[in-house]
Short mmCIF file of C-alpha atoms in Angstrom, two decimals:
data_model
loop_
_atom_site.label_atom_id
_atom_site.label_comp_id
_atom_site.label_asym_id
_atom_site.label_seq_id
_atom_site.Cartn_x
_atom_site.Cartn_y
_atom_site.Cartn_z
CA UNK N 1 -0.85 40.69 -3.74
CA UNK N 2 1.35 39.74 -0.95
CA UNK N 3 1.63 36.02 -2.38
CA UNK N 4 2.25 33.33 -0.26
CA UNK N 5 2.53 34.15 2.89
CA UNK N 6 4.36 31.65 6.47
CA UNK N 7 3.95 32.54 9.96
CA UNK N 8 5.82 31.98 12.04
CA UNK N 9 9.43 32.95 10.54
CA UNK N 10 11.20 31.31 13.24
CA UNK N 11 10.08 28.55 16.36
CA UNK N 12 11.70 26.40 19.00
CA UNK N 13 9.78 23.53 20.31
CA UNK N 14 10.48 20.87 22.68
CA UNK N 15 10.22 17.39 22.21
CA UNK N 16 6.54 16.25 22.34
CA UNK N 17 4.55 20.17 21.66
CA UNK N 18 2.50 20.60 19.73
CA UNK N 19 2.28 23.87 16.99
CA UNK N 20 0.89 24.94 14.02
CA UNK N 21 2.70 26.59 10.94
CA UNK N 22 0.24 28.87 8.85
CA UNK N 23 0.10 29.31 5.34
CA UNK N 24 -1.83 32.03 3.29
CA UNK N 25 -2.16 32.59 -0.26
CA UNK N 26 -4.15 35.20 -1.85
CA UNK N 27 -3.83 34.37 -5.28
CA UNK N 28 -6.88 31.91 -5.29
CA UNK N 29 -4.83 28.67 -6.29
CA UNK N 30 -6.35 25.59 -5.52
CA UNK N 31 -3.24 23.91 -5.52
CA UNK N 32 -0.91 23.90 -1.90
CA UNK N 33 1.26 21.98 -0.26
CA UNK N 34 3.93 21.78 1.99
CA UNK N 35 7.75 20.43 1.87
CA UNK N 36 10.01 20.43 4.17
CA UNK N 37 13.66 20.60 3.58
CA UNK N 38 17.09 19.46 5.13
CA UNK N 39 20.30 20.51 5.23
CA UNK N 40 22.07 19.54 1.95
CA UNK N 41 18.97 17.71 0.65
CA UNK N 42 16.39 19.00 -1.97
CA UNK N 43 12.27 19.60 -0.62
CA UNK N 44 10.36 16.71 0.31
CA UNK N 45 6.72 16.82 0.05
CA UNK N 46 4.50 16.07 2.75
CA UNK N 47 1.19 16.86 2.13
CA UNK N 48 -0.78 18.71 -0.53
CA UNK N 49 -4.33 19.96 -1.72
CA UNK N 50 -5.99 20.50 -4.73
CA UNK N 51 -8.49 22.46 -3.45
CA UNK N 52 -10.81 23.19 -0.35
CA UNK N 53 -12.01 19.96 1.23
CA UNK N 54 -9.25 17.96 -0.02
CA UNK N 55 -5.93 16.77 0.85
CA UNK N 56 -3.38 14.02 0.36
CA UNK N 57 -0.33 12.64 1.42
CA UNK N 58 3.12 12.88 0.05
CA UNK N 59 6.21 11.61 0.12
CA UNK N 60 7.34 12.40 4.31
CA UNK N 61 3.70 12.81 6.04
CA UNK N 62 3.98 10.47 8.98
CA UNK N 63 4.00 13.04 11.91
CA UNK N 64 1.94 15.61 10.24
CA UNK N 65 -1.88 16.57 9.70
CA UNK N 66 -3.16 19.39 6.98
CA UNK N 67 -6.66 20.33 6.75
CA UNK N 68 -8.06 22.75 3.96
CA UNK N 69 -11.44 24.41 4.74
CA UNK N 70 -10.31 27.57 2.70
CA UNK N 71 -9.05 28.27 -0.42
CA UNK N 72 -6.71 30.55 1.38
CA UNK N 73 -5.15 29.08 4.16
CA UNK N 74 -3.17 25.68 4.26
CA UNK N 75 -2.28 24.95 7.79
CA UNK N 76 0.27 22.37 8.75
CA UNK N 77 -0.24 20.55 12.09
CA UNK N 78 2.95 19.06 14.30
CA UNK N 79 1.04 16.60 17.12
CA UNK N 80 3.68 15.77 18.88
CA UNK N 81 7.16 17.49 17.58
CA UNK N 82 10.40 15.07 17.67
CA UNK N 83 13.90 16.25 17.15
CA UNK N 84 13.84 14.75 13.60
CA UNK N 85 11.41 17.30 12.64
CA UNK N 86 13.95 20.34 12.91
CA UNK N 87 13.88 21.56 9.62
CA UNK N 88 12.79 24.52 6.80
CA UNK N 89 9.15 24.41 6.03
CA UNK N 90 7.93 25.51 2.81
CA UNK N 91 4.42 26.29 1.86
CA UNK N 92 3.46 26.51 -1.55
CA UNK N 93 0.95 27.48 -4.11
CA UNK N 94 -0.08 27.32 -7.83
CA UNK N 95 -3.20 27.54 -10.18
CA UNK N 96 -3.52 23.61 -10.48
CA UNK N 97 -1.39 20.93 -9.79
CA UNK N 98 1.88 20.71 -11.42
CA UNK N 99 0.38 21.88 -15.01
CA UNK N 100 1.76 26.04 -13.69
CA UNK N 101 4.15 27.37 -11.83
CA UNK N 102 4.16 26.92 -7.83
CA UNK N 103 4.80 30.37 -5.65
CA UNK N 104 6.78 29.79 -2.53
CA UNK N 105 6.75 30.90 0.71
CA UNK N 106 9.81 32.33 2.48
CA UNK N 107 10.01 29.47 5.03
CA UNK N 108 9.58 28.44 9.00
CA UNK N 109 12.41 27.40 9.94
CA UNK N 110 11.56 24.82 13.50
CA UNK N 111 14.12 23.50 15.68
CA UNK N 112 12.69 20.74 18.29
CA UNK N 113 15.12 20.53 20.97
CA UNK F 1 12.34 8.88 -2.74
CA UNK F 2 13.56 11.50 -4.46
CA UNK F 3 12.02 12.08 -7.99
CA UNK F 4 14.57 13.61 -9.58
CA UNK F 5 18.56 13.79 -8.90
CA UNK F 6 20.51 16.59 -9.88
CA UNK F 7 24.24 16.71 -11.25
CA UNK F 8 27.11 17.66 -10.22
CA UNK F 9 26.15 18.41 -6.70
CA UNK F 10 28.12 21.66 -6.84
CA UNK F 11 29.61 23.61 -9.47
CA UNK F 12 32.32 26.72 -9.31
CA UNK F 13 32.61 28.51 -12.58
CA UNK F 14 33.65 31.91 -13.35
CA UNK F 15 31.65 35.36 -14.07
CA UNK F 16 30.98 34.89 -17.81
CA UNK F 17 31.44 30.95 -18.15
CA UNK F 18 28.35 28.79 -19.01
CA UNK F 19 26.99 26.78 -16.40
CA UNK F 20 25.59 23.27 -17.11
CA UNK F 21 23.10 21.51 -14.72
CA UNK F 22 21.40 18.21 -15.79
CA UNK F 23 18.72 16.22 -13.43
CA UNK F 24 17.61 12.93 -14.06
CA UNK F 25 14.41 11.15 -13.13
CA UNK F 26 12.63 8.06 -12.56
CA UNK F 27 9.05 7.77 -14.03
CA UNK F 28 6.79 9.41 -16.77
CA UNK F 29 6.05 12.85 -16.07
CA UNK F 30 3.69 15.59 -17.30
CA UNK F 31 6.47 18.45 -16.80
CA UNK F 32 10.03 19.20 -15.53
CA UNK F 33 10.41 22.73 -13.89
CA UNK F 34 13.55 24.54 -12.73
CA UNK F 35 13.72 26.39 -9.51
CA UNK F 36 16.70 28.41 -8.32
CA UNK F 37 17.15 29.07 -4.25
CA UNK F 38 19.11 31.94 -3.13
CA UNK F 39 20.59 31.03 0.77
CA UNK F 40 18.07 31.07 3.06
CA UNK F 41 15.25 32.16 1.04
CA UNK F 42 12.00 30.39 -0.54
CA UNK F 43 12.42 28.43 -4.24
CA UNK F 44 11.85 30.84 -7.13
CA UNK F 45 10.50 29.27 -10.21
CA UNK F 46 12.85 29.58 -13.35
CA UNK F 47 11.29 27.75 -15.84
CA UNK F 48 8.80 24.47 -17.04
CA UNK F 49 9.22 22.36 -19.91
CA UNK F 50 6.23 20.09 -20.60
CA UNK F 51 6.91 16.41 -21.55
CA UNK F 52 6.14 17.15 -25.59
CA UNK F 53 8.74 20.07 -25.21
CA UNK F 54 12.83 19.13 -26.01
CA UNK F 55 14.16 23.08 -26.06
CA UNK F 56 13.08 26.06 -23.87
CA UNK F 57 14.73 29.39 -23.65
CA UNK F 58 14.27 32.12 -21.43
CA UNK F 59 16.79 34.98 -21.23
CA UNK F 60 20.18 33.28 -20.65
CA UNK F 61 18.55 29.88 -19.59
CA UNK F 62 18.17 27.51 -22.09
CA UNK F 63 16.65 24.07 -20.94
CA UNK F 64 16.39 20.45 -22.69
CA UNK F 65 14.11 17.69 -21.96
CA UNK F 66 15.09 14.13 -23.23
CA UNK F 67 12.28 11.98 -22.07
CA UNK F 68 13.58 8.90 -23.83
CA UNK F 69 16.14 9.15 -21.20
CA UNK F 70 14.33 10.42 -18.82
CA UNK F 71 16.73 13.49 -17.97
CA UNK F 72 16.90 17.30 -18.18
CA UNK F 73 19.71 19.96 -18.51
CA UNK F 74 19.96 23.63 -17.63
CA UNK F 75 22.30 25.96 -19.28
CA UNK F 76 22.77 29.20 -17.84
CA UNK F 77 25.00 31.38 -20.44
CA UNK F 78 27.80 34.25 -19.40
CA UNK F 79 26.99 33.81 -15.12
CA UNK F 80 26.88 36.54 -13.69
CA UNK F 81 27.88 36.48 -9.78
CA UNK F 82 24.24 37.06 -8.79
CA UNK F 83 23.49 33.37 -10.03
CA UNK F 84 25.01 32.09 -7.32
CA UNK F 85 22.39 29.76 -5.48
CA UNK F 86 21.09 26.15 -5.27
CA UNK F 87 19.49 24.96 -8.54
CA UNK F 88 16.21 22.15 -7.95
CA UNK F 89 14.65 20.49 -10.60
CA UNK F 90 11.05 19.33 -9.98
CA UNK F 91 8.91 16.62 -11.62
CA UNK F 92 4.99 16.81 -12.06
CA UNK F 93 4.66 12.91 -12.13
CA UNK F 94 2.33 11.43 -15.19
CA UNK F 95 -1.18 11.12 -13.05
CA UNK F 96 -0.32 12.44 -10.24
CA UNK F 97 -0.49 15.79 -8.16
CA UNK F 98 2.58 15.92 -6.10
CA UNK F 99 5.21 16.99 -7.32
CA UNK F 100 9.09 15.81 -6.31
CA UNK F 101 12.43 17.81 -6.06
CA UNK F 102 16.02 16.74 -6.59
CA UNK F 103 18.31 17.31 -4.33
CA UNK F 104 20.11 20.59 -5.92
CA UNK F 105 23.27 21.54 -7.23
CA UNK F 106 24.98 24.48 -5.89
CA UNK F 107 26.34 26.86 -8.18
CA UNK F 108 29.15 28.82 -7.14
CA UNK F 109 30.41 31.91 -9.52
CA UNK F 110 33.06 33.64 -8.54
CA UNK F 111 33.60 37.60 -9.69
#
């Protein structure tokens, strides 16, 4: 299993593009999401799903759109990128939500310029 | 906001010393997990305690849940220098699916 898996490693954007971080998991979780984290700070959440077909917001998702039409793939959507989204994605993945352990992703990291 | 707030921030201890983490939190929860971050990499997952849990072991962690005051500490026993990383705790919040991070402490052990 190669687990959860992020494309692209690495991106530079500028202000007002428009991208799209994969994610992939092949471990049939229903549970994803996606957190983003700053320097010094812990991950904030900004959107999950607990399954195909359905998603919800978290805690940072103004900025952001997720869709889930596989149990696969998790895709996170930047509309129109701003300098105060340079961060670390993370994508991650369990069997349900919260109840197991979530499998992480080793991370986009995006600088908008 | 963040769900749950680790303490200290950052710790430096010496190979073989215990190192004690605690995390605090705000509302009910269903579980408490542990993650440990090496730099630059993805969150590994450490350990959960569920909310009718106080003790958990696992190797040299040992983890306590006091849901009375809503807080958590891990203990990792005799560090080794490859436990050097960022430490998160993470709520699953009573009846509801996201779950929040703290903000970390970084554990420093020096060889």
């Amino acid at each position: 299993n190669a687990g959860v898996t992020q494309t692209p490693k690495f991106q530079v954007l500028k202000t007002g593009q428009s991208m799209t971080l994969q994610c992939a998991q092949d471990m049939n979780h229903e549970y994803m999401s996606w957190y983003r984290q700053d320097p010094g700070m812990g991950l904030r959440l900004i959107h999950y799903s607990v399954g195909a077909g359905i998603t919800d917001q978290g805690e940072v998702p103004n900025g952001y759109n997720v869709s889930r039409s596989t149990t696969e793939d998790f895709p996170l959507r930047l509309l129109s990128a701003a300098p105060s989204q340079t961060s670390v994605y993370f994508c991650a993945s369990s069997a349900t939500s919260g109840e197991e352990t979530q499998y992480f992703g080793p991370g986009t990291r995006l600088l908008v310029l | 906001s963040q769900q749950g707030e680790e303490d200290p921030q950052a710790l430096s201890i010496q190979e073989g010393e215990n190192a004690t983490m605690n995390c605090s939190y705000k509302t009910s929860i269903n579980n408490l997990q542990w993650y440990r971050q090496n730099s630059g990499r993805g969150l590994v997952h450490l350990i959960l305690i569920r909310s009718n849990e106080r003790e958990k072991h696992s190797g040299r962690l040992r983890v306590t849940l006091d849901t009375s005051k809503k807080s958590s500490s891990l203990l990792i026993t005799a560090s080794r220098a490859a436990d050097t990383a960022s430490y998160f705790c993470a709520t699953d919040r009573y009846n509801n699916n996201d779950m929040r991070f703290g903000a970390g402490t970084r554990l420093t052990v020096k060889p």
